[in-house]
Short mmCIF file of C-alpha atoms in Angstrom, two decimals:
data_model
loop_
_atom_site.label_atom_id
_atom_site.label_comp_id
_atom_site.label_asym_id
_atom_site.label_seq_id
_atom_site.Cartn_x
_atom_site.Cartn_y
_atom_site.Cartn_z
CA MET M 1 -67.67 -19.30 146.39
CA ALA M 2 -69.99 -22.16 147.41
CA LEU M 3 -70.17 -23.23 143.75
CA LEU M 4 -66.48 -22.82 142.95
CA LEU M 5 -65.17 -25.54 145.26
CA PRO M 6 -67.32 -28.45 143.98
CA LEU M 7 -66.87 -27.33 140.37
CA ALA M 8 -63.10 -27.20 140.75
CA GLY M 9 -63.15 -30.66 142.36
CA ALA M 10 -65.23 -32.12 139.53
CA LEU M 11 -62.82 -30.73 136.93
CA GLY M 12 -59.74 -31.83 138.82
CA VAL M 13 -58.27 -28.35 139.11
CA SER M 14 -57.69 -25.87 141.90
CA VAL M 15 -60.01 -22.94 142.54
CA THR M 16 -57.22 -20.60 141.45
CA GLU M 17 -56.78 -22.47 138.14
CA LEU M 18 -60.55 -22.42 137.61
CA LEU M 19 -60.72 -18.67 138.13
CA GLU M 20 -57.70 -18.00 135.93
CA GLY M 21 -58.88 -20.30 133.14
CA ARG M 22 -55.60 -22.22 132.75
CA ARG M 23 -53.53 -24.83 134.55
CA ALA M 24 -50.76 -23.53 136.76
CA VAL M 25 -47.15 -24.62 136.37
CA GLN M 26 -46.30 -27.19 139.04
CA GLU M 27 -43.78 -24.94 140.76
CA GLN M 28 -45.92 -21.83 140.49
CA ARG M 29 -47.22 -20.45 143.76
CA TYR M 30 -49.79 -17.70 144.11
CA SER M 31 -49.53 -15.02 146.74
CA ALA M 32 -52.52 -14.08 148.86
CA ALA M 33 -52.84 -10.83 146.90
CA GLU M 34 -52.94 -12.71 143.57
CA VAL M 35 -55.61 -15.11 144.83
CA GLU M 36 -57.68 -12.21 146.16
CA ALA M 37 -57.40 -10.42 142.80
CA LEU M 38 -58.65 -13.53 140.98
CA ILE M 39 -61.61 -13.90 143.33
CA ARG M 40 -62.48 -10.22 142.97
CA ARG M 41 -62.39 -10.56 139.20
CA ALA M 42 -64.70 -13.58 139.36
CA LEU M 43 -67.19 -11.73 141.55
CA ALA M 44 -67.07 -8.45 139.62
CA PHE M 45 -70.22 -6.70 138.45
CA PRO M 46 -71.17 -7.20 134.79
CA VAL M 47 -69.58 -4.66 132.47
CA GLU M 48 -72.21 -2.44 130.87
CA PRO M 49 -71.91 -2.22 127.04
CA PRO M 50 -70.87 1.27 125.81
CA GLU M 51 -74.08 1.75 123.82
CA ARG M 52 -76.19 0.97 126.88
CA GLN M 53 -74.10 3.36 128.97
CA GLN M 54 -74.60 6.10 126.38
CA ALA M 55 -78.35 5.51 126.30
CA ARG M 56 -78.43 5.67 130.08
CA VAL M 57 -76.63 9.01 130.14
CA LYS M 58 -78.84 10.42 127.39
CA ARG M 59 -81.97 9.35 129.25
CA TYR M 60 -81.12 10.65 132.71
CA LEU M 61 -78.71 13.56 132.20
CA PRO M 62 -81.39 16.26 131.56
CA VAL M 63 -83.34 15.30 134.69
CA TYR M 64 -80.18 15.13 136.77
CA LEU M 65 -78.88 18.52 135.61
CA ILE M 66 -82.22 20.30 136.10
CA CYS M 67 -82.61 18.91 139.62
CA CYS M 68 -79.02 19.78 140.53
CA VAL M 69 -79.36 23.37 139.30
CA LEU M 70 -82.63 23.84 141.18
CA GLY M 71 -81.34 22.14 144.32
CA VAL M 72 -78.15 24.20 144.46
CA ALA M 73 -80.10 27.41 143.72
CA GLU M 74 -82.53 26.64 146.56
CA ALA M 75 -79.68 25.91 148.96
CA LEU M 76 -77.87 29.14 148.06
CA ALA M 77 -81.07 31.14 148.48
CA VAL M 78 -81.76 29.64 151.90
CA TRP M 79 -78.15 30.28 152.95
CA MET M 80 -77.93 33.85 151.62
CA LEU M 81 -81.30 34.87 153.08
CA GLY M 82 -80.34 33.50 156.48
CA LEU M 83 -83.30 31.13 156.58
CA ALA M 84 -81.14 28.38 158.09
CA PRO M 85 -79.42 30.46 160.78
CA THR M 86 -78.06 27.69 162.98
CA GLU M 87 -74.81 25.86 162.37
CA MET M 88 -76.66 22.55 162.29
CA GLY M 89 -79.12 23.85 159.71
CA GLN M 90 -76.31 25.04 157.46
CA THR M 91 -74.45 21.74 157.85
CA CYS M 92 -77.59 19.78 156.94
CA LEU M 93 -78.08 22.05 153.94
CA VAL M 94 -74.59 21.36 152.59
CA LEU M 95 -74.75 17.63 153.33
CA GLY M 96 -78.17 17.19 151.73
CA VAL M 97 -77.34 18.99 148.50
CA GLY M 98 -73.85 17.47 148.30
CA PHE M 99 -75.24 13.98 148.80
CA GLY M 100 -77.86 14.54 146.11
CA VAL M 101 -75.32 15.81 143.57
CA ILE M 102 -72.63 13.17 144.19
CA TYR M 103 -74.62 10.04 144.95
CA GLY M 104 -77.36 11.04 142.54
CA ALA M 105 -74.80 11.05 139.74
CA TYR M 106 -73.47 7.69 140.90
CA ALA M 107 -76.97 6.17 141.01
CA PHE M 108 -77.98 7.52 137.61
CA PHE M 109 -74.82 6.89 135.63
CA TRP M 110 -72.54 4.32 137.32
CA MET M 111 -74.37 1.99 139.69
CA ALA M 112 -74.89 -1.48 138.27
CA GLU M 113 -78.40 -2.04 136.96
CA THR M 114 -77.91 -5.82 137.03
CA LEU M 115 -76.41 -7.69 139.97
CA PRO M 116 -74.04 -10.67 139.63
CA ARG M 117 -75.75 -14.04 139.58
CA TYR M 118 -74.61 -14.99 143.08
CA TYR M 119 -77.00 -12.35 144.48
CA ASP M 120 -79.88 -14.49 143.16
CA GLU M 121 -78.41 -17.71 144.53
CA ASN M 122 -77.71 -16.43 148.05
CA ARG M 123 -79.28 -14.06 150.56
CA ILE M 124 -76.91 -11.09 150.45
CA ALA M 125 -77.60 -7.99 152.52
CA GLN M 126 -74.76 -5.86 151.21
CA PHE M 127 -74.11 -3.97 147.99
CA ALA M 128 -70.65 -2.55 147.39
CA GLN M 129 -69.50 -0.98 144.14
CA GLY M 130 -66.81 1.67 144.14
CA ALA M 131 -67.77 4.45 146.55
CA MET M 132 -71.30 3.14 147.02
CA HIS M 133 -71.86 0.82 149.97
CA ILE M 134 -75.33 -0.22 151.12
CA HIS M 135 -75.80 -2.53 154.09
CA ILE M 136 -79.01 -2.72 156.09
CA PRO M 137 -79.33 -5.89 158.23
CA GLY M 138 -82.27 -8.02 157.15
CA VAL M 139 -82.60 -6.38 153.73
CA TYR M 140 -81.47 -8.67 150.89
CA TYR M 141 -80.78 -7.72 147.29
CA ASN M 142 -81.26 -9.72 144.10
CA ASN M 143 -82.20 -9.09 140.49
CA ARG M 144 -85.89 -9.35 141.36
CA ASN M 145 -85.88 -6.29 143.61
CA TRP M 146 -82.74 -4.41 142.58
CA ARG M 147 -84.27 -2.42 139.73
CA TYR M 148 -86.96 -1.14 142.12
CA VAL M 149 -84.38 -0.23 144.75
CA LEU M 150 -82.27 1.61 142.19
CA ARG M 151 -85.30 3.44 140.77
CA ALA M 152 -86.41 4.53 144.25
CA PHE M 153 -82.91 5.64 145.22
CA ARG M 154 -82.60 7.74 142.07
CA ALA M 155 -85.95 9.39 142.73
CA TRP M 156 -85.07 9.99 146.38
CA SER M 157 -81.69 11.55 145.60
CA MET M 158 -83.32 14.17 143.37
CA ALA M 159 -86.51 14.74 145.40
CA SER M 160 -84.62 15.09 148.68
CA MET M 161 -82.22 17.60 147.13
CA LEU M 162 -85.20 19.74 146.08
CA LEU M 163 -87.24 19.35 149.27
CA LEU M 164 -84.56 19.61 151.96
CA PRO M 165 -83.63 23.32 151.50
CA PRO M 166 -87.22 24.64 151.88
CA SER M 167 -87.79 22.19 154.74
CA LEU M 168 -84.72 23.52 156.55
CA ALA M 169 -85.85 27.09 155.84
CA VAL M 170 -89.20 26.42 157.52
CA ALA M 171 -87.47 24.59 160.36
CA GLY M 172 -85.09 27.53 160.82
CA GLN M 173 -88.04 29.84 161.43
CA LEU M 174 -89.60 27.41 163.91
CA ASP M 175 -86.40 26.66 165.84
CA PRO M 176 -86.57 29.74 168.12
CA HIS M 177 -89.99 28.59 169.32
CA LEU M 178 -89.11 24.88 169.57
CA GLY M 179 -85.66 25.05 171.10
CA GLY M 180 -83.86 24.05 167.90
CA LYS M 181 -85.81 20.81 167.55
CA ALA M 182 -87.39 21.65 164.19
CA THR M 183 -84.10 21.36 162.27
CA VAL M 184 -83.32 18.09 164.04
CA ALA M 185 -86.75 16.76 163.07
CA ALA M 186 -86.35 17.86 159.44
CA PHE M 187 -83.00 16.11 159.09
CA ALA M 188 -84.30 13.01 160.89
CA VAL M 189 -87.11 12.76 158.32
CA TYR M 190 -84.50 13.14 155.57
CA ILE M 191 -82.44 10.22 156.94
CA LEU M 192 -85.48 8.02 157.56
CA SER M 193 -86.70 8.64 154.02
CA LEU M 194 -83.32 7.42 152.72
CA PHE M 195 -83.72 4.13 154.56
CA GLY M 196 -87.34 3.91 153.47
CA CYS M 197 -86.54 4.28 149.76
CA ILE M 198 -84.24 1.25 150.03
CA VAL M 199 -86.03 -0.98 152.52
CA VAL M 200 -89.59 -0.69 151.16
CA PRO M 201 -88.93 -1.71 147.51
CA ALA M 202 -86.34 -4.30 148.55
CA LYS M 203 -88.76 -6.03 150.92
CA ARG M 204 -91.77 -5.66 148.64
CA HIS M 205 -90.11 -7.20 145.58
CA GLU M 206 -87.56 -9.56 147.18
CA LYS M 207 -89.56 -12.67 146.26
CA ASP M 208 -91.10 -11.51 142.98
CA GLU M 209 -91.02 -13.92 140.06
CA GLU M 210 -88.36 -13.05 137.49
#
């Protein structure tokens, strides 16, 4: 938006006309909803070409399917064998596998691999695309670090789905001796690793040369 106002002034048009690509009729008035829609369209993520989307699916689908099958099988085995006997352990089991399946698919097949240009021109600490929202104060995203963040998040979504069920199984056996703290610790490590897979590559590559 910081660039739209001076550009519109230099061209002698309104911001709305600049975004729409044509002059407005003198009597025409835009509602707040119409203006918001124009701004959203101007700030939209780049559309991925169909051939690139197909190549992306072909590249990642086998890995995603194998990890999902193994992760779900592990979770079912832990559940059926009673290795996560507490309600918290079972809840963590469902959440971990569900998150891996759903957000793993989103990261592999739908998340933007290139950010809009305004991410490179400003310090933006939030990513929002569809159902995916990432906001960690002090962590800024741009096209220098985004590919590393996305790569790490993809790896984490699959690795965590495979590692969480056996971790909860071990924690379930330790809980009677530790007052239920083992499951809490296992899930805390899971959450911290999620933040780590985003923060570490984002900070490390934030100022890389393009």
